[in-house]
PDB file of C-alpha atoms in Angstrom:
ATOM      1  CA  UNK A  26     -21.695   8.353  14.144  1.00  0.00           C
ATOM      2  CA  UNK A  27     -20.795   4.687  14.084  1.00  0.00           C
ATOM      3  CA  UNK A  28     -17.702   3.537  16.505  1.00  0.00           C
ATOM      4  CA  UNK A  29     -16.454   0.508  16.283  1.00  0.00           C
ATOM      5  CA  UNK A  30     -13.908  -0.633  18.248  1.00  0.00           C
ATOM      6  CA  UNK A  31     -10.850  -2.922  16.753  1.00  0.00           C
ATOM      7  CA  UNK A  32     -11.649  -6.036  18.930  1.00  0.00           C
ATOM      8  CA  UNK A  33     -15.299  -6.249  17.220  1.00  0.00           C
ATOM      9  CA  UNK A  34     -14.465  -5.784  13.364  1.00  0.00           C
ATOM     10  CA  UNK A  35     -14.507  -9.231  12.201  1.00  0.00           C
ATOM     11  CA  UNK A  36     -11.840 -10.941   9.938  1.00  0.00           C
ATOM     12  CA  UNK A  37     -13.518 -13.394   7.943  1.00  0.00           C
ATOM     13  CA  UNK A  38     -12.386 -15.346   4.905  1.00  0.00           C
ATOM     14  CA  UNK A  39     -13.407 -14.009   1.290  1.00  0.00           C
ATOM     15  CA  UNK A  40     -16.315 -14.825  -0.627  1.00  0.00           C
ATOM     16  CA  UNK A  41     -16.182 -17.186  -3.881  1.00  0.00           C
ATOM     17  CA  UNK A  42     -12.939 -18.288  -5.051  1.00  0.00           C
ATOM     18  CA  UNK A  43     -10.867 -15.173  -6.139  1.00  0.00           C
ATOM     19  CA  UNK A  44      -7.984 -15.127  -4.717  1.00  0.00           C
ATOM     20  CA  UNK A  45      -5.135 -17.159  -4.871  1.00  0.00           C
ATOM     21  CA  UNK A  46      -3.123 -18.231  -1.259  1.00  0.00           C
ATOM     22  CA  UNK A  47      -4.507 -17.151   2.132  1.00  0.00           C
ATOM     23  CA  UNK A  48      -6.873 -13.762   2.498  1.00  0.00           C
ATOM     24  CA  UNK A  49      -8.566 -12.519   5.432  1.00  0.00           C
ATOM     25  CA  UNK A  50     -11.788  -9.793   4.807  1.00  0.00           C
ATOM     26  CA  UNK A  51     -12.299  -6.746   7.801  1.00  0.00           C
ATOM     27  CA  UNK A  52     -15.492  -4.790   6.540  1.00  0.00           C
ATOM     28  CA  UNK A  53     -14.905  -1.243   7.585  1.00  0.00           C
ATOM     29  CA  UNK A  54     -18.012   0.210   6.544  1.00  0.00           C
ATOM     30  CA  UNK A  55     -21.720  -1.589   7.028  1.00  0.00           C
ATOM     31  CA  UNK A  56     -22.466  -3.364   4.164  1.00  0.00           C
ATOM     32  CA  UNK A  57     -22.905  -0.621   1.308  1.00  0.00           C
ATOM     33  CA  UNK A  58     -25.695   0.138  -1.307  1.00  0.00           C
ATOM     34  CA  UNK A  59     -24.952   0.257  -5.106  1.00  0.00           C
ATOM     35  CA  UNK A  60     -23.721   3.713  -5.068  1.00  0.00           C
ATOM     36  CA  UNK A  61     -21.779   3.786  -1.376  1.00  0.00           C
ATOM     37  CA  UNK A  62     -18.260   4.025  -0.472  1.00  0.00           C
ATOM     38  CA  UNK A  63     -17.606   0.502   0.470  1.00  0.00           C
ATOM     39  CA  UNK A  64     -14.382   0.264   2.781  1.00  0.00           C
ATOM     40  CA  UNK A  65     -13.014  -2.940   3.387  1.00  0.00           C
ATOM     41  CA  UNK A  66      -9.496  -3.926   5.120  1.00  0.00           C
ATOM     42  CA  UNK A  67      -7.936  -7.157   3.272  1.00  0.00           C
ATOM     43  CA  UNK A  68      -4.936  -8.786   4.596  1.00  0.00           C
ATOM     44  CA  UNK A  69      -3.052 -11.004   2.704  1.00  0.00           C
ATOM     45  CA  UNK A  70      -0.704 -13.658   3.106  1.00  0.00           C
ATOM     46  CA  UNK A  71       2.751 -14.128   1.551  1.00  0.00           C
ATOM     47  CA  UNK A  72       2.176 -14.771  -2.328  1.00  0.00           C
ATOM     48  CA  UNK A  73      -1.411 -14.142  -1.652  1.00  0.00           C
ATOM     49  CA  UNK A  74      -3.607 -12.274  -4.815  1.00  0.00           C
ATOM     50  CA  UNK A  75      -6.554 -11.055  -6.263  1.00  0.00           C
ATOM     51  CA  UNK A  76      -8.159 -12.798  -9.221  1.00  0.00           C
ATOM     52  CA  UNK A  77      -7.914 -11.049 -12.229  1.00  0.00           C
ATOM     53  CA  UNK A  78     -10.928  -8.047 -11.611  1.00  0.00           C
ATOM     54  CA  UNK A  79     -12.240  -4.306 -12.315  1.00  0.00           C
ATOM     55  CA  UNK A  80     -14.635  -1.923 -10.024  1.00  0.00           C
ATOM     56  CA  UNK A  81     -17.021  -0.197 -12.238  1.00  0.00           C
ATOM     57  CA  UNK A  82     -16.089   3.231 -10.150  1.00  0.00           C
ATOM     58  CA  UNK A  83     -12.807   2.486  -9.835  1.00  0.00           C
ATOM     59  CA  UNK A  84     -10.309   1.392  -6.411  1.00  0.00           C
ATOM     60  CA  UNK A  85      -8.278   3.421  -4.138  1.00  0.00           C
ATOM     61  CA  UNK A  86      -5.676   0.829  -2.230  1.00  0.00           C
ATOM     62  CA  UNK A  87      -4.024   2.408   0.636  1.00  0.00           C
ATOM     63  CA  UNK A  88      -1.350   0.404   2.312  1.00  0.00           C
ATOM     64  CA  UNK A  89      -0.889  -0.329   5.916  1.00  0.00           C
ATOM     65  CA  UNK A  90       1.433  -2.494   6.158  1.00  0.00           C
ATOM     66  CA  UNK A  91       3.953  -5.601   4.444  1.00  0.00           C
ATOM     67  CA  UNK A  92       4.903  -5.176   0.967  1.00  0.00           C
ATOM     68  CA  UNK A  93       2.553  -5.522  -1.674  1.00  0.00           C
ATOM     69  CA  UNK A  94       2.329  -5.888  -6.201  1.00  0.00           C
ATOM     70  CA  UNK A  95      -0.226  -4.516  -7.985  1.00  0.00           C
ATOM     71  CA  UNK A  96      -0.549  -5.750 -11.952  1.00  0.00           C
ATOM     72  CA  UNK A  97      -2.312  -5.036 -15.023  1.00  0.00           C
ATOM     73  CA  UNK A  98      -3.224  -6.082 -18.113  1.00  0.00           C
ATOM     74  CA  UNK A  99      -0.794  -4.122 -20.272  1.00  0.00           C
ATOM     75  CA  UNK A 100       2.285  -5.871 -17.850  1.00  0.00           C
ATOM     76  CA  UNK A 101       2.867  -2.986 -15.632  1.00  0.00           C
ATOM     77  CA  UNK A 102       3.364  -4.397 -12.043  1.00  0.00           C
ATOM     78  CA  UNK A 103       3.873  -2.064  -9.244  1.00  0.00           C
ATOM     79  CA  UNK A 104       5.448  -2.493  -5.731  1.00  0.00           C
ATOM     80  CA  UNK A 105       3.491  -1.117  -2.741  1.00  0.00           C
ATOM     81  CA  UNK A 106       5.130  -0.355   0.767  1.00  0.00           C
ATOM     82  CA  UNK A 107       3.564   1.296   3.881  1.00  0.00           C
ATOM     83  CA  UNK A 108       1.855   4.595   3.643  1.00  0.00           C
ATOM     84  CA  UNK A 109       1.346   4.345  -0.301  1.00  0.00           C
ATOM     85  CA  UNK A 110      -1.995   4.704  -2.131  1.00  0.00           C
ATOM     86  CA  UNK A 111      -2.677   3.268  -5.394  1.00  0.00           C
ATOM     87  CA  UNK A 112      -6.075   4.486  -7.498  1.00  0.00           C
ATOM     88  CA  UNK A 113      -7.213   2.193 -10.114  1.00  0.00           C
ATOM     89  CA  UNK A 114      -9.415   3.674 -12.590  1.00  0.00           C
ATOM     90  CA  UNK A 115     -12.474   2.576 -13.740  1.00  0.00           C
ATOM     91  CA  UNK A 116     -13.124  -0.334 -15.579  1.00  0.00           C
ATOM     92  CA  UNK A 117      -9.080  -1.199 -15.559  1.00  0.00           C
ATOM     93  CA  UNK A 118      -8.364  -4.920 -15.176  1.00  0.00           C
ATOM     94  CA  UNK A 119      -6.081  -5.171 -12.435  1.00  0.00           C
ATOM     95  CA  UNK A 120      -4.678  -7.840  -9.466  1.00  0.00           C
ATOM     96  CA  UNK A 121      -3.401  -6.929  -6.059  1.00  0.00           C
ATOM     97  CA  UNK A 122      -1.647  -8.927  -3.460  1.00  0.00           C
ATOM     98  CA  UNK A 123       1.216  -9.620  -1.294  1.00  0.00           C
ATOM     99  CA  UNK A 124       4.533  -9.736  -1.831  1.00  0.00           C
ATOM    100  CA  UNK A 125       6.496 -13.118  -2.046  1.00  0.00           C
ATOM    101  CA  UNK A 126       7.909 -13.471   1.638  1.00  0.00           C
ATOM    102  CA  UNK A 127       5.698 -10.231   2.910  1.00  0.00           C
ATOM    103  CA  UNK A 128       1.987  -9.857   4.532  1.00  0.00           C
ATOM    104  CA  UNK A 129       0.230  -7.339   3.269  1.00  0.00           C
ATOM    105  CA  UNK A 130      -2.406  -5.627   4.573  1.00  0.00           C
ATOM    106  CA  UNK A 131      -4.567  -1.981   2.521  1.00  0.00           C
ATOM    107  CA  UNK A 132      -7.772  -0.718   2.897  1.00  0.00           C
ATOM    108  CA  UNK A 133      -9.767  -1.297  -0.294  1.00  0.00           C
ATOM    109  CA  UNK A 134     -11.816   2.201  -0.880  1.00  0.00           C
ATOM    110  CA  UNK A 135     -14.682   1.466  -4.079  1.00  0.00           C
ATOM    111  CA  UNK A 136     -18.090   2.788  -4.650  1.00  0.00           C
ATOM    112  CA  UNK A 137     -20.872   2.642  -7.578  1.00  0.00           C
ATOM    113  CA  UNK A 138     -21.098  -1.188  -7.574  1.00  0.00           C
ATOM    114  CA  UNK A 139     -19.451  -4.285  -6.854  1.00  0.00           C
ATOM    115  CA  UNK A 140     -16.208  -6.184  -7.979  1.00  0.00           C
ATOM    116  CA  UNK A 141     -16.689  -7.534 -11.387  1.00  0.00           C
ATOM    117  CA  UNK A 142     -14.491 -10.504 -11.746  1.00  0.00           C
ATOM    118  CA  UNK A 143     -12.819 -11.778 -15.017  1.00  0.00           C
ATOM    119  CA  UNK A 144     -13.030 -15.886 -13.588  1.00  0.00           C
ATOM    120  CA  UNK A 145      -9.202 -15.246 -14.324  1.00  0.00           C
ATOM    121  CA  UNK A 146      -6.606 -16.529 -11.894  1.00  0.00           C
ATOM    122  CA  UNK A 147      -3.385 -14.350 -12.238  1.00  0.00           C
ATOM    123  CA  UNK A 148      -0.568 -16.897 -13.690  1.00  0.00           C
ATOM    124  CA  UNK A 149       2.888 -17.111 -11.926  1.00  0.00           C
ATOM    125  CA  UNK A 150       4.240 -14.979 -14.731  1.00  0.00           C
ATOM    126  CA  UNK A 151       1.721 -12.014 -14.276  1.00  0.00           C
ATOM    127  CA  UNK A 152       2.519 -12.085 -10.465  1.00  0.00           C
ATOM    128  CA  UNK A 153       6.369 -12.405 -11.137  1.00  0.00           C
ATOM    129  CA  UNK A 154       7.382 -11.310 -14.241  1.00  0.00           C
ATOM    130  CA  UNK A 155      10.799 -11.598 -15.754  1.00  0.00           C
TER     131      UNK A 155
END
């Protein structure tokens, strides 16, 4: 058993340059192996998104708190609030963010691999349709 208290997970920022507006990473979970669950708590800032991205074994998102979108390819966006989980399956090209004028903070849940990104930002329409 691994304990570890609130005060010593450490919010970092991201890495690359795959998200649009301001993101903050809290690794749950050590870092994971090819085939481990990888856990990781992402809190994002007003507007803030995901690039444009798929997980080769597929994404639960389980929010915690704000309002969040979630978007895909085929122009379905859906809202998130507290206490809502969201599975992505695998392979599907998706974003995820914040809500304009809401943090938003869910635990990312993935496993066989890492994040492939597309090198797509998501345009204003995607995150705002309509």
């Amino acid at each position: 058993m691994e304990h570890r208290p609130a005060e010593q997970l450490e919010w970092t920022d991201p890495p690359g340059d795959s998200f649009t507006g301001r993101v903050w990473f809290g690794p749950m979970t050590p870092p994971p192996g090819p085939d481990d669950m990888n856990v990781l708590g992402v809190l994002f800032s007003p507007g803030a998104r995901t690039d444009w991205h798929s997980h080769p074994g597929g994404q639960v998102l389980y929010v915690v708190s704000g309002a969040g979108l979630v978007g895909t390819r085929a122009g379905e966006t859906v809202e998130l609030s507290p206490g809502d989980s969201l599975v992505t399956p695998p392979g599907e090209v998706h974003w995820h963010g914040a809500a304009p004028g809401s943090y938003m903070m869910h635990l990312s849940i993935t496993h066989h691999g890492d994040t492939q990104w597309t090198g797509e930002k998501v345009a204003d329409q995607d995150y705002l349709p309509g």
